[in-house]
Amino acid sequence: MTRKSMWTLVALLSGAAIATTGVAGTADGATRPRSAAASAPACLKSQLEARLYDAGLVGAGNAGTMVTITNTSTTTCEISGYVVPEMQNPDYPDLPTYPQNGSTYFNDDPGVHPVRLSPGERASCVMAWGNGDSSDGVLPKTLWLWLPSDTDHYLTVPFTPGYVRAGRITVSALAAHTPLH
């Protein structure tokens, strides 16, 4: 190996080490860690608005809806995890709700990761359930969506799709983009 090829190899390996360790050299020869993008503060209820969108999610005895959480504030915030739905109906005060996190019939769970929301931006997830009827389902009128970043508060949305079999709802993790099958 020639001296030139050896130094080329050293330079390449040093570059790989910098890329993997996140350490950069400075003009004075010192090394300093590279700074990662600063995270935004957690989104709070007062910054957010929730909506349910009928995305035509029906198939093989299943139904679902797309949930969007929009940052309505003037500051950037961050949200991650799963919303926790709680079914409500004033005619039936103790509706059973059994949420489960993960993949639904309509989408694969993207997994938990931070979603940075600038003002006006949205995160979304899919909620899915088995189609029910009056014999085996519950009929919510609204949903309380408990927030992963503000567990003392929930967002309220009207729920009009109909009966939810046995009160079981599966929820995928919040994501910047929620692909469907």
mmCIF file of C-alpha atoms in Angstrom:
data_model
loop_
_atom_site.group_PDB
_atom_site.id
_atom_site.type_symbol
_atom_site.label_atom_id
_atom_site.label_comp_id
_atom_site.label_asym_id
_atom_site.label_seq_id
_atom_site.Cartn_x
_atom_site.Cartn_y
_atom_site.Cartn_z
ATOM 1 C CA MET A 1 0.000 0.000 0.000
ATOM 2 C CA THR A 2 1.401 3.371 -0.950
ATOM 3 C CA ARG A 3 1.603 6.246 1.473
ATOM 4 C CA LYS A 4 -1.049 8.171 -0.535
ATOM 5 C CA SER A 5 -3.532 5.269 -0.530
ATOM 6 C CA MET A 6 -2.924 4.735 3.186
ATOM 7 C CA TRP A 7 -3.781 8.391 3.956
ATOM 8 C CA THR A 8 -6.830 8.155 1.697
ATOM 9 C CA LEU A 9 -7.990 5.124 3.673
ATOM 10 C CA VAL A 10 -7.355 6.923 6.996
ATOM 11 C CA ALA A 11 -9.330 9.939 5.745
ATOM 12 C CA LEU A 12 -12.228 7.732 4.654
ATOM 13 C CA LEU A 13 -12.296 5.852 7.965
ATOM 14 C CA SER A 14 -12.070 9.119 9.929
ATOM 15 C CA GLY A 15 -15.008 10.482 7.962
ATOM 16 C CA ALA A 16 -16.992 7.340 8.736
ATOM 17 C CA ALA A 17 -16.109 7.656 12.433
ATOM 18 C CA ILE A 18 -17.260 11.264 12.481
ATOM 19 C CA ALA A 19 -20.505 10.320 10.743
ATOM 20 C CA THR A 20 -21.246 7.491 13.172
ATOM 21 C CA THR A 21 -20.127 9.121 16.401
ATOM 22 C CA GLY A 22 -21.481 12.583 15.758
ATOM 23 C CA VAL A 23 -18.130 14.188 16.637
ATOM 24 C CA ALA A 24 -16.612 16.883 14.468
ATOM 25 C CA GLY A 25 -13.123 18.344 14.458
ATOM 26 C CA THR A 26 -12.517 22.068 14.857
ATOM 27 C CA ALA A 27 -9.819 24.418 13.584
ATOM 28 C CA ASP A 28 -7.949 24.162 16.889
ATOM 29 C CA GLY A 29 -7.867 20.361 16.679
ATOM 30 C CA ALA A 30 -10.417 19.818 19.460
ATOM 31 C CA THR A 31 -13.454 17.635 18.928
ATOM 32 C CA ARG A 32 -16.948 18.617 19.908
ATOM 33 C CA PRO A 33 -20.210 16.653 19.676
ATOM 34 C CA ARG A 34 -22.507 17.689 16.881
ATOM 35 C CA SER A 35 -25.722 19.161 18.176
ATOM 36 C CA ALA A 36 -28.899 17.387 17.189
ATOM 37 C CA ALA A 37 -31.904 19.457 16.201
ATOM 38 C CA ALA A 38 -33.443 20.792 19.365
ATOM 39 C CA SER A 39 -36.717 19.137 20.225
ATOM 40 C CA ALA A 40 -39.836 21.231 20.562
ATOM 41 C CA PRO A 41 -41.915 21.328 23.760
ATOM 42 C CA ALA A 42 -44.696 18.757 24.094
ATOM 43 C CA CYS A 43 -48.024 19.727 22.537
ATOM 44 C CA LEU A 44 -50.715 20.658 25.044
ATOM 45 C CA LYS A 45 -54.489 20.495 24.682
ATOM 46 C CA SER A 46 -54.720 24.270 24.357
ATOM 47 C CA GLN A 47 -52.595 24.066 21.177
ATOM 48 C CA LEU A 48 -54.505 21.287 19.448
ATOM 49 C CA GLU A 49 -57.722 20.467 17.615
ATOM 50 C CA ALA A 50 -58.890 16.952 16.732
ATOM 51 C CA ARG A 51 -61.106 15.797 13.861
ATOM 52 C CA LEU A 52 -62.347 12.489 12.548
ATOM 53 C CA TYR A 53 -62.355 11.985 8.779
ATOM 54 C CA ASP A 54 -64.374 9.370 6.957
ATOM 55 C CA ALA A 55 -61.734 7.869 4.690
ATOM 56 C CA GLY A 56 -64.048 5.101 3.453
ATOM 57 C CA LEU A 57 -62.486 2.597 5.848
ATOM 58 C CA VAL A 58 -64.892 -0.354 5.722
ATOM 59 C CA GLY A 59 -64.130 -3.984 4.960
ATOM 60 C CA ALA A 60 -64.612 -7.561 6.162
ATOM 61 C CA GLY A 61 -66.695 -6.580 9.193
ATOM 62 C CA ASN A 62 -64.351 -3.735 10.138
ATOM 63 C CA ALA A 63 -64.787 0.026 10.108
ATOM 64 C CA GLY A 64 -62.414 2.849 10.816
ATOM 65 C CA THR A 65 -61.726 6.537 10.690
ATOM 66 C CA MET A 66 -58.710 8.770 10.252
ATOM 67 C CA VAL A 67 -57.962 10.969 13.277
ATOM 68 C CA THR A 68 -56.078 14.224 12.733
ATOM 69 C CA ILE A 69 -54.553 16.355 15.455
ATOM 70 C CA THR A 70 -53.793 19.909 14.234
ATOM 71 C CA ASN A 71 -51.522 22.436 15.919
ATOM 72 C CA THR A 72 -53.743 25.539 16.070
ATOM 73 C CA SER A 73 -51.257 27.590 18.091
ATOM 74 C CA THR A 74 -48.591 30.015 16.906
ATOM 75 C CA THR A 75 -45.706 27.937 18.276
ATOM 76 C CA THR A 76 -44.138 24.639 17.247
ATOM 77 C CA CYS A 77 -44.739 21.640 19.494
ATOM 78 C CA GLU A 78 -44.076 17.906 19.450
ATOM 79 C CA ILE A 79 -46.389 14.938 19.906
ATOM 80 C CA SER A 80 -45.753 11.187 19.865
ATOM 81 C CA GLY A 81 -47.432 7.987 20.897
ATOM 82 C CA TYR A 82 -51.051 6.911 20.848
ATOM 83 C CA VAL A 83 -54.238 8.835 21.515
ATOM 84 C CA VAL A 84 -56.473 6.938 23.913
ATOM 85 C CA PRO A 85 -60.141 6.988 22.893
ATOM 86 C CA GLU A 86 -62.918 6.917 25.467
ATOM 87 C CA MET A 87 -66.451 6.504 24.118
ATOM 88 C CA GLN A 88 -69.177 8.765 25.500
ATOM 89 C CA ASN A 89 -72.963 8.808 25.210
ATOM 90 C CA PRO A 90 -75.111 10.896 27.593
ATOM 91 C CA ASP A 91 -77.869 8.238 27.411
ATOM 92 C CA TYR A 92 -75.441 5.538 28.595
ATOM 93 C CA PRO A 93 -72.951 7.019 31.070
ATOM 94 C CA ASP A 94 -70.671 3.980 31.445
ATOM 95 C CA LEU A 95 -69.901 2.876 27.897
ATOM 96 C CA PRO A 96 -67.195 0.219 27.906
ATOM 97 C CA THR A 97 -64.119 1.261 25.923
ATOM 98 C CA TYR A 98 -61.264 -1.152 25.358
ATOM 99 C CA PRO A 99 -58.540 0.598 23.351
ATOM 100 C CA GLN A 100 -55.612 -1.355 21.956
ATOM 101 C CA ASN A 101 -52.474 0.126 20.375
ATOM 102 C CA GLY A 102 -51.038 -1.268 17.166
ATOM 103 C CA SER A 103 -51.769 -2.119 13.558
ATOM 104 C CA THR A 104 -55.357 -1.964 12.369
ATOM 105 C CA TYR A 105 -57.188 -3.758 9.572
ATOM 106 C CA PHE A 106 -56.530 -0.658 7.443
ATOM 107 C CA ASN A 107 -52.912 0.273 8.238
ATOM 108 C CA ASP A 108 -49.682 -0.947 9.766
ATOM 109 C CA ASP A 109 -48.684 0.715 13.008
ATOM 110 C CA PRO A 110 -45.845 3.143 12.213
ATOM 111 C CA GLY A 111 -44.467 2.852 15.744
ATOM 112 C CA VAL A 112 -43.934 5.610 18.253
ATOM 113 C CA HIS A 113 -41.704 8.462 17.157
ATOM 114 C CA PRO A 114 -41.808 12.230 17.700
ATOM 115 C CA VAL A 115 -43.874 14.294 15.250
ATOM 116 C CA ARG A 116 -42.895 17.955 15.184
ATOM 117 C CA LEU A 117 -45.922 20.169 14.452
ATOM 118 C CA SER A 118 -45.348 23.690 13.227
ATOM 119 C CA PRO A 119 -48.398 25.981 13.424
ATOM 120 C CA GLY A 120 -51.130 24.558 11.172
ATOM 121 C CA GLU A 121 -49.481 21.145 10.693
ATOM 122 C CA ARG A 122 -51.174 17.815 11.523
ATOM 123 C CA ALA A 123 -50.361 14.415 12.908
ATOM 124 C CA SER A 124 -52.705 11.535 12.174
ATOM 125 C CA CYS A 125 -53.570 7.990 13.138
ATOM 126 C CA VAL A 126 -56.202 5.395 12.310
ATOM 127 C CA MET A 127 -58.826 4.106 14.732
ATOM 128 C CA ALA A 128 -60.536 0.870 13.729
ATOM 129 C CA TRP A 129 -63.204 -1.385 15.240
ATOM 130 C CA GLY A 130 -65.480 -4.263 14.403
ATOM 131 C CA ASN A 131 -68.862 -3.263 12.985
ATOM 132 C CA GLY A 132 -71.468 -3.949 15.613
ATOM 133 C CA ASP A 133 -75.192 -3.606 16.055
ATOM 134 C CA SER A 134 -77.503 -3.037 18.989
ATOM 135 C CA SER A 135 -77.067 -6.647 20.165
ATOM 136 C CA ASP A 136 -73.267 -6.657 20.477
ATOM 137 C CA GLY A 137 -72.101 -3.081 20.128
ATOM 138 C CA VAL A 138 -72.005 0.210 21.932
ATOM 139 C CA LEU A 139 -73.183 3.451 20.351
ATOM 140 C CA PRO A 140 -70.956 6.401 21.244
ATOM 141 C CA LYS A 141 -72.046 9.956 20.395
ATOM 142 C CA THR A 142 -68.647 11.501 21.124
ATOM 143 C CA LEU A 143 -65.087 10.397 21.745
ATOM 144 C CA TRP A 144 -62.729 11.803 24.286
ATOM 145 C CA LEU A 145 -59.230 11.538 22.838
ATOM 146 C CA TRP A 146 -56.729 11.502 25.679
ATOM 147 C CA LEU A 147 -53.412 12.947 24.541
ATOM 148 C CA PRO A 148 -50.104 11.131 25.011
ATOM 149 C CA SER A 149 -48.314 14.424 25.765
ATOM 150 C CA ASP A 150 -50.965 15.956 28.050
ATOM 151 C CA THR A 151 -52.526 13.098 30.023
ATOM 152 C CA ASP A 152 -54.608 15.416 32.193
ATOM 153 C CA HIS A 153 -56.641 16.650 29.233
ATOM 154 C CA TYR A 154 -58.561 15.251 26.286
ATOM 155 C CA LEU A 155 -59.969 16.545 23.019
ATOM 156 C CA THR A 156 -63.652 15.927 22.263
ATOM 157 C CA VAL A 157 -64.875 14.933 18.801
ATOM 158 C CA PRO A 158 -68.339 13.905 17.578
ATOM 159 C CA PHE A 159 -68.615 10.240 16.637
ATOM 160 C CA THR A 160 -71.204 9.346 14.001
ATOM 161 C CA PRO A 161 -70.033 6.075 12.361
ATOM 162 C CA GLY A 162 -72.374 3.896 14.459
ATOM 163 C CA TYR A 163 -71.987 0.887 16.690
ATOM 164 C CA VAL A 164 -68.584 -0.343 17.895
ATOM 165 C CA ARG A 165 -68.492 -4.086 18.510
ATOM 166 C CA ALA A 166 -67.909 -4.819 22.209
ATOM 167 C CA GLY A 167 -66.334 -1.383 22.714
ATOM 168 C CA ARG A 168 -62.998 -2.493 21.242
ATOM 169 C CA ILE A 169 -61.024 0.125 19.281
ATOM 170 C CA THR A 170 -57.533 -0.334 17.842
ATOM 171 C CA VAL A 171 -55.422 2.812 17.419
ATOM 172 C CA SER A 172 -52.226 3.213 15.398
ATOM 173 C CA ALA A 173 -49.468 5.557 16.584
ATOM 174 C CA LEU A 174 -49.534 9.219 15.603
ATOM 175 C CA ALA A 175 -47.462 9.981 12.510
ATOM 176 C CA ALA A 176 -46.780 12.854 10.133
ATOM 177 C CA HIS A 177 -48.217 10.694 7.344
ATOM 178 C CA THR A 178 -50.475 7.670 7.897
ATOM 179 C CA PRO A 179 -50.473 5.332 4.871
ATOM 180 C CA LEU A 180 -53.436 3.005 4.392
ATOM 181 C CA HIS A 181 -53.483 -0.518 2.909
#
